[in-house]
Amino acid sequence: MGTGHNVLGRALPRVDSMEQVTGATRFADDLTLPGTLVGRQLLSTHPHAVIAGIDTSRAEALDGVRAVITGSDLPITYGILPVSQDENTLAIDRVRYVGEPVAAVAADDAEIAERALSLIKVDYEPLEEVVDLEQGLSEDRPLIHGEGTGRNVHRSVALEFGDVDEGFGVADHIREDVFHYSGNTHAALETHCALASYDAVGKLTLWSSTQVPHYLHRSLERVLELPAGRIRVVATPNGGGFGGKTEPFSHEFAAAKLSMLTGRPVRINLSREEVFYAHRGRHPVLMWVRTGFAADGRITAMHFRSFLDGGAYSSYGIVSMYYTGALQTATYQIPNYRFEGVRVFTNKPACGPKRGHGTPQPRFALECQLDRAAADLGMEPVGIRLVNAVEPDSLTVNHLRITSCGLSECIVEVAGASDFTARHGRLPHGHGMGLAVGAYMSGAGLPIYWNDMPQSEVQVKVDRGGGVTVYSMATDVGQGSTTMLATVVAELLGLQPSDLAMVTADTDLTPVDLGSYSSRVTFMAGNAAVEATGKVRDRVVRAVAEKLEANPADLVLADGRVSVAGDPATGSDWAEAVRMAIATEGPLIESGSYRAPELAGPYKGSGVGISPAYSYSACVVLVECDAQTGMVAVERVWLAHDVGRSINSLLVEGQIEGGVYMGLGEALFEEQAFRGGLHRGPSLLDYKIPTILEMPPVEFIIVESIDPGGPFGAKEVGQGPLLPVVPAIANAVHDALGVYVDEVPITPDRVVAALRDLARGGSGRFGPESVPDFDFGTPVRVEPPEGFVAP
Amino acid sequence: MAEQVISLQVNGAEHRILTADHRTLLEVLREDMAMVGTKHGCDLGECGACTVLLDGRPVLACLVLAVQVDGRTITTIEGMAEDGTPHPLQTAFSEKGAAQCGYCTPAMLLTARALLDEVQAPDPDDIRQALAGNLCRCTGYNKIIEAVEAVAGAQD
């Protein structure tokens, strides 16, 4: 094979792809149990109101209705973060956004369930609504969580690393810019669905399209007051996730409770409209960034302020807020850094984590500003990035530990492949090129709830015929986690990924993995699989070496055989070798686990942003803009991504291309927009996502920096490639038309407004002018880490 | 609620179904015939995930009433492989990485098959136009185009 590997890095199909292409994959809504009832939820029609009363008597009396529940039936609150348990399955006393579930029914069929909902009478006493950042920061609006009036501040933060005033003091050039990134949503093609079955002996099974079966298991235990051992969560293959199914949802608890009450299976499948209300998508973020530069382009100090419009509930919001300030330093050497952030509650669906979680917004601001600073200083976009690029094996001022880092290589490669320097600034009017970079975590360094157990566990069992079964709670949301695990195990055992049986995402059967979020699965479950498989491999090798009277170190596993290196005829075939191992040492069942090293810095909030390794990306886009209509078409994208090691190049390319696609939608089209508290268009007709007609060709460059901690050196690829796409497009629009659209999405009306401003002799800018005057308090001063080297 | 018995030729077999007039072909396929390979992403004709072939042409099963297609021929993803052999498009989608989560995949495959049945050697623009009504949120579409092109090239 030439690579020294059995299957690693090859472009093999997903292990589940034949099921996918034959329609055999069973998503949550495809499962059927005898006697399943249809569950439906009644949604709030008010953005903010007191519930004075709910009368369900007419619904309960309807023939075919088996149960009706309201908020008081499930009084225990939940929330993905232990510090912000502020949600109820069904609203109690107050509704906080249009679309919030208020009651739920289980009925014999969908028509009866819908009719039952129409018979439930809710008495609302409307409260003044709070629908944007300005209203959220007002002293005069009602508190969304609490009584009376006041600022609806969920949480704020002020941190300073190094000495920012001193850093600005030595700067030769200082820029201040303001940006706004609109909210958008995941829009996975599969709507959320949960099927609950409470059986005759009191065990609850919940099949759900969730990315986090372990966290859901824990939440069900609390909210339903059932012992963990009497709850089984099966995460069905997700028909897309992107972060939108990464926390427990109302319909999951409601389906479970309705099944407990009726003794019948209950399915709740959200409608497309309900998915827009369930949301948890990208936060709208208003940003102000002040950066000091030396004459050679080096950053001397940065002061970054974020204002997040969080919606009605906490979700991951505190973490999202910290993320808007966490990873600026992961790409650029910033010797002095101040971050201030605030998240407000508003009467809209809750925002949360979407691919890139809290980092695409600041990345947009940072990369756009950097291009302008380069122009101010007479530098090129490539040069200013290379001079500031983070180095491998370094520490950042905010205590991130950088291991492998292919950032500079990504920049050089992508600029070379696109001939960027020769073309940027030199294309005809209406045509432009933009460059940007990004970095992302290969798994959050800390679990969601504090514990000192492993973040991922994998078990490998081998039967007497040589069949290998891999057990892992890692959940395939389309990213290919099951294929990744199969590839890692097959590589070590000299088998093919398709030979293995994969049992995943089932709390009864599989050891814990924390879930498919924060790009953690390849790094963490991959490492756990390496450890478990290594033990299996060692035992098999030991047994064969004994028989051959050979040194175990001389044996190799390849092509289904265990043999002396260079002499495949020696040794045993895999199944025979397995039987020998079982005969000598007993059952061939081994486990492995992974826990990230201690990485947190000495300050509150340092848990956000730390990761055992960071991926890096650089992107160039070529755009064509119509100066009359303001339409922007992306013609070609070049994306270089440092994935550490490519475990399966087909899947790596797929994640890069998918990230480019999602970034394209965010940059140009998508906005979770509201009129007051009302969603402007909770449908895929109104919320425009790119079709095949908008998607440009993508040229990939896979950079392998071989991370010392990753499985075979691998890092993440699921989220990172999205990050540079949005600012690269913004920078390209500037290159094409000379205008600055400092607000995402870059819609035609905004481009035209900027062009008009330019024609009137203005700066040619469209975007927010300023940020609210908010007192973040005195920043907490944090000393840079020991060993930090200021550039 | 009016009901009637209809006859559907689905994947080569005749099915007689008693259904209420207002039910969609999507509901009848998934709920009455257990053909859950046909997906739904919106139930409003926006996403294309429920595409099936009606007399060989793609239609959105969520916008077609079952009683409208009484006596007609329907192909779903379950009928795409013939005699246990995957259609070349199915193999190509697998090998080219054209499916990630797989939710849009059955509809994409059927729409692509209708194109290839009609156009001998479609160019990438033909492929794009044919698939423009099928949303995919994972792949960025390019690997889908590559897969269809590979099969189109082979059938020249």
GROMACS .gro file of N, CA, C and O in nm, chain A residues 42 56 58-60 62 65 67-68 105-107 110-121:
model
   96
   42LEU      N    1  -4.891   2.209   2.219
   42LEU     CA    2  -4.955   2.339   2.197
   42LEU      C    3  -4.851   2.447   2.222
   42LEU      O    4  -4.782   2.445   2.324
   56THR      N    5  -5.796   2.230   3.010
   56THR     CA    6  -5.775   2.119   2.916
   56THR      C    7  -5.896   2.025   2.915
   56THR      O    8  -5.890   1.919   2.850
   58ARG      N    9  -6.194   2.014   2.778
   58ARG     CA   10  -6.259   1.977   2.651
   58ARG      C   11  -6.168   1.885   2.570
   58ARG      O   12  -6.216   1.794   2.503
   59ALA      N   13  -6.039   1.911   2.577
   59ALA     CA   14  -5.945   1.823   2.505
   59ALA      C   15  -5.946   1.683   2.565
   59ALA      O   16  -5.948   1.582   2.493
   60GLU      N   17  -5.947   1.676   2.697
   60GLU     CA   18  -5.946   1.546   2.763
   60GLU      C   19  -6.071   1.466   2.733
   60GLU      O   20  -6.068   1.343   2.729
   62LEU      N   21  -6.232   1.462   2.457
   62LEU     CA   22  -6.242   1.423   2.315
   62LEU      C   23  -6.211   1.275   2.298
   62LEU      O   24  -6.112   1.224   2.352
   65VAL      N   25  -5.845   1.086   2.268
   65VAL     CA   26  -5.736   1.153   2.341
   65VAL      C   27  -5.701   1.068   2.462
   65VAL      O   28  -5.788   1.030   2.540
   67ALA      N   29  -5.413   1.128   2.681
   67ALA     CA   30  -5.356   1.203   2.793
   67ALA      C   31  -5.331   1.347   2.750
   67ALA      O   32  -5.304   1.373   2.632
   68VAL      N   33  -5.342   1.436   2.846
   68VAL     CA   34  -5.310   1.578   2.824
   68VAL      C   35  -5.225   1.622   2.942
   68VAL      O   36  -5.258   1.592   3.056
  105VAL      N   37  -5.044   1.671   2.417
  105VAL     CA   38  -5.147   1.568   2.416
  105VAL      C   39  -5.093   1.442   2.352
  105VAL      O   40  -5.000   1.447   2.270
  106ALA      N   41  -5.152   1.328   2.390
  106ALA     CA   42  -5.127   1.202   2.319
  106ALA      C   43  -5.262   1.150   2.273
  106ALA      O   44  -5.357   1.144   2.353
  107ALA      N   45  -5.270   1.118   2.145
  107ALA     CA   46  -5.400   1.077   2.090
  107ALA      C   47  -5.380   0.963   1.991
  107ALA      O   48  -5.268   0.932   1.951
  110ALA      N   49  -5.311   1.169   1.436
  110ALA     CA   50  -5.267   1.308   1.426
  110ALA      C   51  -5.385   1.405   1.423
  110ALA      O   52  -5.380   1.512   1.482
  111GLU      N   53  -5.491   1.363   1.354
  111GLU     CA   54  -5.606   1.455   1.344
  111GLU      C   55  -5.670   1.478   1.480
  111GLU      O   56  -5.708   1.591   1.514
  112ILE      N   57  -5.682   1.372   1.557
  112ILE     CA   58  -5.742   1.387   1.691
  112ILE      C   59  -5.649   1.472   1.778
  112ILE      O   60  -5.694   1.560   1.853
  113ALA      N   61  -5.519   1.450   1.765
  113ALA     CA   62  -5.424   1.527   1.846
  113ALA      C   63  -5.434   1.677   1.811
  113ALA      O   64  -5.436   1.762   1.901
  114GLU      N   65  -5.442   1.708   1.684
  114GLU     CA   66  -5.453   1.848   1.644
  114GLU      C   67  -5.584   1.909   1.695
  114GLU      O   68  -5.588   2.022   1.742
  115ARG      N   69  -5.690   1.832   1.682
  115ARG     CA   70  -5.820   1.881   1.729
  115ARG      C   71  -5.815   1.904   1.880
  115ARG      O   72  -5.866   2.003   1.931
  116ALA      N   73  -5.749   1.815   1.951
  116ALA     CA   74  -5.738   1.830   2.097
  116ALA      C   75  -5.664   1.959   2.132
  116ALA      O   76  -5.704   2.032   2.224
  117LEU      N   77  -5.558   1.989   2.058
  117LEU     CA   78  -5.484   2.112   2.086
  117LEU      C   79  -5.575   2.234   2.069
  117LEU      O   80  -5.570   2.329   2.148
  118SER      N   81  -5.661   2.228   1.968
  118SER     CA   82  -5.747   2.344   1.942
  118SER      C   83  -5.852   2.359   2.052
  118SER      O   84  -5.914   2.465   2.064
  119LEU      N   85  -5.874   2.256   2.130
  119LEU     CA   86  -5.975   2.263   2.237
  119LEU      C   87  -5.914   2.306   2.371
  119LEU      O   88  -5.986   2.322   2.469
  120ILE      N   89  -5.784   2.321   2.376
  120ILE     CA   90  -5.722   2.366   2.501
  120ILE      C   91  -5.729   2.518   2.507
  120ILE      O   92  -5.690   2.586   2.411
  121LYS      N   93  -5.781   2.569   2.616
  121LYS     CA   94  -5.795   2.714   2.628
  121LYS      C   95  -5.690   2.767   2.726
  121LYS      O   96  -5.684   2.724   2.840
   0.00000   0.00000   0.00000
